Every structure is written in structure tokens, then in C-alpha cells.
Coordinates of C-alpha atoms in Angstrom, one line a residue:
X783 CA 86.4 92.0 131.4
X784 CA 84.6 94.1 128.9
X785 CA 84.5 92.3 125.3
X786 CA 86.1 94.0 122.2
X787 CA 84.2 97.0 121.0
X788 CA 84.5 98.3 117.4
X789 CA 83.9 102.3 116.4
X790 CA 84.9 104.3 113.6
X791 CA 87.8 107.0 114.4
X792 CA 88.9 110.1 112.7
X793 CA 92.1 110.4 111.9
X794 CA 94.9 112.1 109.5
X795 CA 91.6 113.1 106.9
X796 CA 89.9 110.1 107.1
X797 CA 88.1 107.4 109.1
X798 CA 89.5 104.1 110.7
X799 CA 87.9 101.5 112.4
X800 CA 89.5 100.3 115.5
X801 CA 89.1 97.3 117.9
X802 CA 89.7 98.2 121.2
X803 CA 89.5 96.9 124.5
X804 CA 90.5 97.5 127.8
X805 CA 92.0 100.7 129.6
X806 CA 95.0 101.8 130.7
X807 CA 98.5 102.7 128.7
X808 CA 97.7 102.3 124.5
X809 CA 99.0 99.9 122.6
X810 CA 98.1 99.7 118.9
X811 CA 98.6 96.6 117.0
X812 CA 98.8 97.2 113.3
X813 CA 98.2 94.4 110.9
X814 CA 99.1 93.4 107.3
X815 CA 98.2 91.8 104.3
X816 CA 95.5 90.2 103.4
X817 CA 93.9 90.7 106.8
X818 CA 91.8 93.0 109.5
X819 CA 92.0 94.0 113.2
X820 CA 91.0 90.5 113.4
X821 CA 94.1 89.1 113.3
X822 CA 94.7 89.9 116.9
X823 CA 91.9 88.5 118.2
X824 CA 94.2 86.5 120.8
X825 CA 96.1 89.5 121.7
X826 CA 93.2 91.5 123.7
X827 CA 91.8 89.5 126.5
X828 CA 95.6 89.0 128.0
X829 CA 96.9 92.6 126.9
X830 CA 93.1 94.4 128.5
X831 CA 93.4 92.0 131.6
X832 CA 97.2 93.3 131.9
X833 CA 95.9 97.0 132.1
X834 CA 96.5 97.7 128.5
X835 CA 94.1 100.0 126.1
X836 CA 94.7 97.6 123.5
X837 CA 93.6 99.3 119.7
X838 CA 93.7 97.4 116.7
X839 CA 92.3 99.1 113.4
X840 CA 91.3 98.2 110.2
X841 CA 94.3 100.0 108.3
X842 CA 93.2 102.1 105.5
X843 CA 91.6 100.4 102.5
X844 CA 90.5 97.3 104.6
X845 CA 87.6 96.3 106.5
X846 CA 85.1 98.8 108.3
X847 CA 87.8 101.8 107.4
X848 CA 87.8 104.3 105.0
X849 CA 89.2 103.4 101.3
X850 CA 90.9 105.8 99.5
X851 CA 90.5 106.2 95.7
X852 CA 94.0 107.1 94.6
X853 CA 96.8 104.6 94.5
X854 CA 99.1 106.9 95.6
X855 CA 97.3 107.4 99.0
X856 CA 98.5 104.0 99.9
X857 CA 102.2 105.0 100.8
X858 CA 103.9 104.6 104.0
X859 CA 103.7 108.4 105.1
X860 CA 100.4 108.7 105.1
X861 CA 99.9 105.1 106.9
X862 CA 102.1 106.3 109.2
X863 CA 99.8 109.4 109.9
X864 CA 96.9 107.4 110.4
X865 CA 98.3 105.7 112.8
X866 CA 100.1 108.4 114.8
X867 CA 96.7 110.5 114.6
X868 CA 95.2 107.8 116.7
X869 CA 97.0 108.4 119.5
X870 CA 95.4 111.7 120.7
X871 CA 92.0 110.6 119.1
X872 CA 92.1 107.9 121.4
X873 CA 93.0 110.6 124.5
X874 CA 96.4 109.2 124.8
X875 CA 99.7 111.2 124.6
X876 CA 102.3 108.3 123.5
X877 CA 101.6 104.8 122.8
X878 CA 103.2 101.1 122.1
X879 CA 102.9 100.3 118.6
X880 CA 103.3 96.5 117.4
X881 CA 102.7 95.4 113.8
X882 CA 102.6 92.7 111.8
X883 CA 103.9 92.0 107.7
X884 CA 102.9 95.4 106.5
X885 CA 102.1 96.5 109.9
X886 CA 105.7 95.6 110.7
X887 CA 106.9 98.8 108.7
X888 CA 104.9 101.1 109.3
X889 CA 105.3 100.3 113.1
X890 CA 108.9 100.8 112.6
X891 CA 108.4 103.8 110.5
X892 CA 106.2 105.4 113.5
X893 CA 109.0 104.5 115.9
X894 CA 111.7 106.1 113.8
X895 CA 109.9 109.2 112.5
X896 CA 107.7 110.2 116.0
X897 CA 109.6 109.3 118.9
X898 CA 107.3 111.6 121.3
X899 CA 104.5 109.9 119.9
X900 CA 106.0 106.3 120.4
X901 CA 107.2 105.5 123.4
X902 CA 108.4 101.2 122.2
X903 CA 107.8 99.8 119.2
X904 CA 107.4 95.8 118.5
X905 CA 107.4 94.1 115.1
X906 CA 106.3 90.6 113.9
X907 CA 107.9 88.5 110.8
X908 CA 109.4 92.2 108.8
X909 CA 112.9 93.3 111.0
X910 CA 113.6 96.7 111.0
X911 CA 116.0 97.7 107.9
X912 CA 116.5 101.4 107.2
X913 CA 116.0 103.1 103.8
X914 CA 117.4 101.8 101.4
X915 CA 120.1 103.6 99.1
X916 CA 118.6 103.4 95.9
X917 CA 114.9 103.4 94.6
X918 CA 113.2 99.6 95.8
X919 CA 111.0 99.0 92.8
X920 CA 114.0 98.8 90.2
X921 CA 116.1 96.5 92.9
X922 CA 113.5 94.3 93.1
X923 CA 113.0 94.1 89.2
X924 CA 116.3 93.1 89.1
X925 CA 116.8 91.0 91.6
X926 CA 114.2 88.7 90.5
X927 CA 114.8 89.0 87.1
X928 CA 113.5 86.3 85.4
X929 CA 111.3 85.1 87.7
X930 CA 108.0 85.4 89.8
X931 CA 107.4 87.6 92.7
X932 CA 104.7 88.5 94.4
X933 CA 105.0 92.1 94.9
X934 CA 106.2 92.6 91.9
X935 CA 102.8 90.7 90.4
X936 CA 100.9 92.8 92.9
X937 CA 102.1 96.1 91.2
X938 CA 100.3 96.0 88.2
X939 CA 96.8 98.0 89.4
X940 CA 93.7 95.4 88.3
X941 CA 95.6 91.6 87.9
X942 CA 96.1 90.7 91.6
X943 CA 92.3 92.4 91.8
X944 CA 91.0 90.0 89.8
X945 CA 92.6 87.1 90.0
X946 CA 91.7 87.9 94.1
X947 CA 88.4 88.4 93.7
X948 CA 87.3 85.5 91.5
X949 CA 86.6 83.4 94.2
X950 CA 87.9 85.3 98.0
X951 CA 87.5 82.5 99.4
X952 CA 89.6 79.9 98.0
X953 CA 92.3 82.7 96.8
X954 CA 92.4 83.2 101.1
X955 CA 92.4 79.5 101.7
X956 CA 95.1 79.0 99.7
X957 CA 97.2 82.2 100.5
X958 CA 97.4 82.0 104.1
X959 CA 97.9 78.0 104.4
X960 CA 100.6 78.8 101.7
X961 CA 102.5 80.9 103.6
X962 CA 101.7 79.6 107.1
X963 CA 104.4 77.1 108.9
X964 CA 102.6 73.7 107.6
X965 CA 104.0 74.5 104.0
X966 CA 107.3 73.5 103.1
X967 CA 107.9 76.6 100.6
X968 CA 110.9 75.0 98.9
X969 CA 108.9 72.7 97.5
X970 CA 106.4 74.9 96.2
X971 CA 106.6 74.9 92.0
X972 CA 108.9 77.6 90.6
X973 CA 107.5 80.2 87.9
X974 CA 108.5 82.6 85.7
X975 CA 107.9 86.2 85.8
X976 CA 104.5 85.8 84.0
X977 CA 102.7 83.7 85.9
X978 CA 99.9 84.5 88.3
X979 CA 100.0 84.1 92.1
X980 CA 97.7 81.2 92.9
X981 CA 97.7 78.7 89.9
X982 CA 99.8 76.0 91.1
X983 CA 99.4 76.4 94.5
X984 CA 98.1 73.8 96.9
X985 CA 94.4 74.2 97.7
X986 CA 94.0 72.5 101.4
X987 CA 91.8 69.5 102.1
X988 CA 91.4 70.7 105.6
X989 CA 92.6 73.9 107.4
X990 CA 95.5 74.2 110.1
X991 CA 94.7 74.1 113.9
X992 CA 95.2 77.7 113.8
X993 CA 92.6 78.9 111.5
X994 CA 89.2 77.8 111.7
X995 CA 86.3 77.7 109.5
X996 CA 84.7 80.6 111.0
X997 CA 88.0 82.7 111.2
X998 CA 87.9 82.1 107.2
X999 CA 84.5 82.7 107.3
X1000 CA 85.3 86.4 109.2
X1001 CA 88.1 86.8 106.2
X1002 CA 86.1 86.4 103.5
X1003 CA 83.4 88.3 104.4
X1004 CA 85.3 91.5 105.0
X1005 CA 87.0 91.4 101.3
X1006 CA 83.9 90.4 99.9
X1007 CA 82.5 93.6 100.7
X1008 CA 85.7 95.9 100.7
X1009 CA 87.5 94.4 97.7
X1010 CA 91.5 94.1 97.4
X1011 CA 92.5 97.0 95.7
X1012 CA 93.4 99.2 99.0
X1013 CA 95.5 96.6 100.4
X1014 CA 96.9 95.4 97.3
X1015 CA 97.8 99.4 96.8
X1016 CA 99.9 99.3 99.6
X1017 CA 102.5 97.3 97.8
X1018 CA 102.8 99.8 94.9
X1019 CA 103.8 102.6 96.6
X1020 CA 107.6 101.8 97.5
X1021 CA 109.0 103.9 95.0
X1022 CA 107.0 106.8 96.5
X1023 CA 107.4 105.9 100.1
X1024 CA 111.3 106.1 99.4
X1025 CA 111.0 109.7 97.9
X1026 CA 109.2 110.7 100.9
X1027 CA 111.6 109.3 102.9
X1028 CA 114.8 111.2 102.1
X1029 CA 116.7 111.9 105.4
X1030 CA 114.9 109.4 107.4
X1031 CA 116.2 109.1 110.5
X1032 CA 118.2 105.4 110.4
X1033 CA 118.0 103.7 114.2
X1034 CA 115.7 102.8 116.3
X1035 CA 116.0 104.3 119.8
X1036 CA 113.1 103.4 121.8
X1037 CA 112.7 100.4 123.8
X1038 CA 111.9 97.6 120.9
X1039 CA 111.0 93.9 120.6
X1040 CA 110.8 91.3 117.5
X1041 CA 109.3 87.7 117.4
X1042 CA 108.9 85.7 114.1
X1043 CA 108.3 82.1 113.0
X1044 CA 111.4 80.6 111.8
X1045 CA 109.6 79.1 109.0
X1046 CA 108.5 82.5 107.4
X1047 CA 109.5 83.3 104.2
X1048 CA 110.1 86.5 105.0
X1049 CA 112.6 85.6 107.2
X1050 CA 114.3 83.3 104.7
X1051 CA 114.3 86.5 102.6
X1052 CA 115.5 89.3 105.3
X1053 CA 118.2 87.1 106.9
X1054 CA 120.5 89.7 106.5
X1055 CA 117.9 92.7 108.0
X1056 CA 117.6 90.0 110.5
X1057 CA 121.3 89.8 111.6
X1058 CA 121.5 93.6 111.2
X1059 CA 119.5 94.7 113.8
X1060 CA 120.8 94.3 116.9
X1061 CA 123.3 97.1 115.2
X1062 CA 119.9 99.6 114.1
X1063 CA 117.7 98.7 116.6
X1064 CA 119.5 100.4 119.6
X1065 CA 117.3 98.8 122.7
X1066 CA 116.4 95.6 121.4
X1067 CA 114.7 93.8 124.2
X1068 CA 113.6 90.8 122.7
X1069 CA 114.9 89.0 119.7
X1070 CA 113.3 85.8 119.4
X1071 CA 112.5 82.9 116.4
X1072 CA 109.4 80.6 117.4
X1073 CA 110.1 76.9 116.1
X1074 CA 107.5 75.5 113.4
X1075 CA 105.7 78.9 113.0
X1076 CA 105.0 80.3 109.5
X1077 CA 104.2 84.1 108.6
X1078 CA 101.0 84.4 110.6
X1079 CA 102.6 85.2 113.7
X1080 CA 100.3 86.0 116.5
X1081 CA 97.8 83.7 114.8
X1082 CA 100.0 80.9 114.5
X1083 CA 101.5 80.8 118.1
X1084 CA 99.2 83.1 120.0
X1085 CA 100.5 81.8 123.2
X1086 CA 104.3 82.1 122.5
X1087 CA 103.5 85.9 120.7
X1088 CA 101.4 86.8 123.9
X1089 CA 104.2 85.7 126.4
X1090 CA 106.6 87.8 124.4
X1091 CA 104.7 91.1 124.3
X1092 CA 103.4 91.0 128.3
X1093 CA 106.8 90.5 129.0
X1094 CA 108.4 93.5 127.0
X1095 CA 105.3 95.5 128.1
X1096 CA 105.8 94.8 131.8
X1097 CA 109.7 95.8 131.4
X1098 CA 108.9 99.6 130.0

């Protein structure tokens, strides 16, 4: 089996980095935030040694990619773009798109808006809710009114930057075993809406069985050299995204698939989307909560996440 290969693409205006490895049928995994392509680095020995062409790029503004300048460039259409622009790149006609946190989205958002493109779509950790009626910035403002939020904190362009970028390393160590299935998030301190992200939180003696010192090591290296400020852009675009969005379509008609820990605080948060989808997903396949798994997904339970997607891959 040939190892993973990296090479820069064009695509949609600019350039992306992709993983790739094996040949056969595509299937792109998309990942989220604060990560890389790296993130599936369980996925593409069993995917390739299925017969997959499994893709997984640096998404705009991270890694190896290309970073674009303007805040704005950040929103969900143009993501989107990227990612659909791969598929011919990458000699394909139609392809399988999985994604994960942000990925999750715009994964969705492929499905929905470019069903010749995307033949079954598969999310981690974000279910699938349609656009929402009114503008998301200003529900969000008030429904955590009085209190902290991270993507509202990560709005403001330059705090999350800095704050980030003191020290990558410890701002990662704490940020991913914070939201990871070890953490009990109830018990994390509350704060009010002017507080910063990481004060407060738990700095780990040691790190979880699922993330080694060298896959922190791979982390920090990347946004030492790339910075935050594409990735963090990503979560200032939602007003913008939902202009662009106007007559979306609203259900999700290809064959789909969603696996999430049931100790993700996204879940916690999207319970409803979560019990909703069966209803807007039309061809849910699989539907599935791992026990004891946080927000890092595929990293967290490779074995469990890899099960689930050779199964829905072998059904299409």
C-alpha cells in the first residue's frame, strides 16, 4: 500500500494542499477547527486498502494551503467551492464528502447545494440543520447574553489571534483535551461575556491515549508557521454565509451517514438538530452516538469512526 502523499492543488482561485492516498472512487474528508488534513491520519490506510482515493486537504487558511487576506473570503460559499473544485482537479466526476466540526458544514452544504457533484455525504460531531430563519450572529448574541461563548469571542478579528498565539502550544494542549471525552464540561468554570477562552482552563499533566506527543508536536508546528487568523476567520462569516444562502435548498437527498461522541459538546448543544434529522436528512444510513467519545471524533475512536464509514461506503 502506497503511503500518504501530499501536493498542492488548484482549485476555485486558489491553492490547497491535499493528503491523498489510494485509488479508486474519491472520498474527501474535510476537517475543522483548530486542525489539518492530519486529523485523519487513521482514516487512509483502511479507506486506500478498501479501494478508496481517499483526499484530505488543508482547508483554506490552514496548513500547506493557500491563506486568504480578507476576512470575508472565509465564508461557507466559497469553502464550499474549494471543495467541489477538487473533484474534477482530482480527475473524478462525483465524490463522497465526510467532514468534521467545521468540515461537518461545509460537507453538508456540498451535499445540499451540488448533488451531481456529491454522490453521499457523511458528517462528524455538527448534524445537518438547514438555514436558519433569521440572521445567526444576532441569535447567538442573544442567546448567550450574558455570558461567554466561544464563537462569539472568536468574532472579534485580532483577540482569539493573540491570545492563540502566545504560546500554540499550550493554547492546543489545552483546547483539544478541553473539549475531548476525558473532560467533564459541566464542571468547567462559568464566565461572563468578557472573559477570554483559555484562562481558567485545565492545563493537562499528561495527554489522552488518543493524542500523542508527536501528534501535538505535528499541531503545533503547522500554526506556528500559518498562524490562526484563517481558521479563526471562518467563524466570522455566519452572517455572510446566511446572505448567500437565501433559497438554499433545505434536505438532504443523497445517501448520508453521522457518527458523534456522546460526550461532545456540540452535541449537548444541537440536541434538537440532532433529533431533527432523520426528518431533513432523507437517506440517513447511519445515525450512531459512540460511548465516552468527546469532539475529536475520528481521532478519538478511530476504530469505531472507521467501522462506520467502510460500512456506509460498501452500501453505496
Amino acid at each position: 500500500m502506497n503511503k500518504i502523499n501530499q501536493r498542492r492543488i488548484a482549485t476555485n482561485g486558489i491553492e490547497l494542499n491535499i493528503a491523498e492516498q489510494g485509488d479508486g472512487p474519491l472520498v474527501l474528508m474535510l476537517h475543522g477547527f483548530p486542525e489539518s488534513w492530519y486529523s485523519w491520519r487513521h482514516q487512509f490506510a483502511p479507506l486506500a486498502a478498501a479501494g478508496y482515493h481517499v483526499v484530505a486537504p488543508d482547508m483554506r487558511g490552514y496548513g500547506k494551503s493557500d491563506k486568504p487576506a480578507d476576512v470575508s473570503a472565509y465564508n461557507q460559499v466559497e469553502v464550499v467551492n474549494d471543495i467541489i473544485g477538487l473533484i474534477p482537479a482530482l480527475g473524478h466526476e462525483s465524490a463522497v464528502v465526510i467532514g468534521h466540526d467545521w468540515g461537518a458544514p461545509t460537507a453538508w452544504s456540498c451535499a445540499l447545494n451540488h448533488p451531481d457533484r456529491v454522490r453521499a455525504v457523511g458528517a462528524l460531531s455538527v448534524p445537518f440543520t438547514p438555514r436558519s430563519p433569521v440572521p445567526p450572529m444576532a441569535a447567538m448574541r442573544e442567546m448567550f447574553k450574558g455570558q461567554f461563548f466561544y464563537q462569539l469571542y472568536f468574532f472579534e478579528p485580532g483577540v482569539a489571534e493573540a491570545e492563540f498565539e502566545k504560546d500554540i502550544r499550550t493554547a492546543l494542549r489545552k483546547f483539544l483535551v478541553m473539549a475531548a471525552g476525558e473532560t467533564d464540561l459541566t464542571s468547567l468554570p462559568a464566565k461572563g461575556p468578557d472573559a477570554d477562552l483559555l484562562t481558567g482552563l485545565p492545563d493537562p499533566e499528561t495527554l489522552p491515549a488518543w493524542l500523542r506527543e508527536e501528534d501535538l508536536d505535528f499541531y503545533v508546528a503547522e500554526f506556528e508557521r500559518s498562524g490562526m487568523r484563517g481558521p479563526l476567520n471562518y467563524y466570522r462569516n455566519h452572517d455572510l454565509t446566511w446572505e448567500l444562502t437565501a433559497g438554499a435548498p433545505t434536505e438532504i437527498q443523497q445517501p448520508a451517514m453521522f457518527v458523534a461522541g456522546d460526550r461532545d459538546g456540540v452535541i449537548m448543544m444541537a440536541a434538537q438538530a440532532l433529533a431533527d434529522m432523520p426528518n431533513r436528512v432523507k437517506d440517513l444510513r447511519i445515525n450512531e452516538l459512540i460511548p465516552g467519545i468527546g469532539h475529536w471524533t475520528q481521532q478519538e475512536a478511530p476504530e469505531a469512526v472507521n467501522t462506520a464509514l467502510l460500512r456506509f461506503l460498501a452500501g453505496l
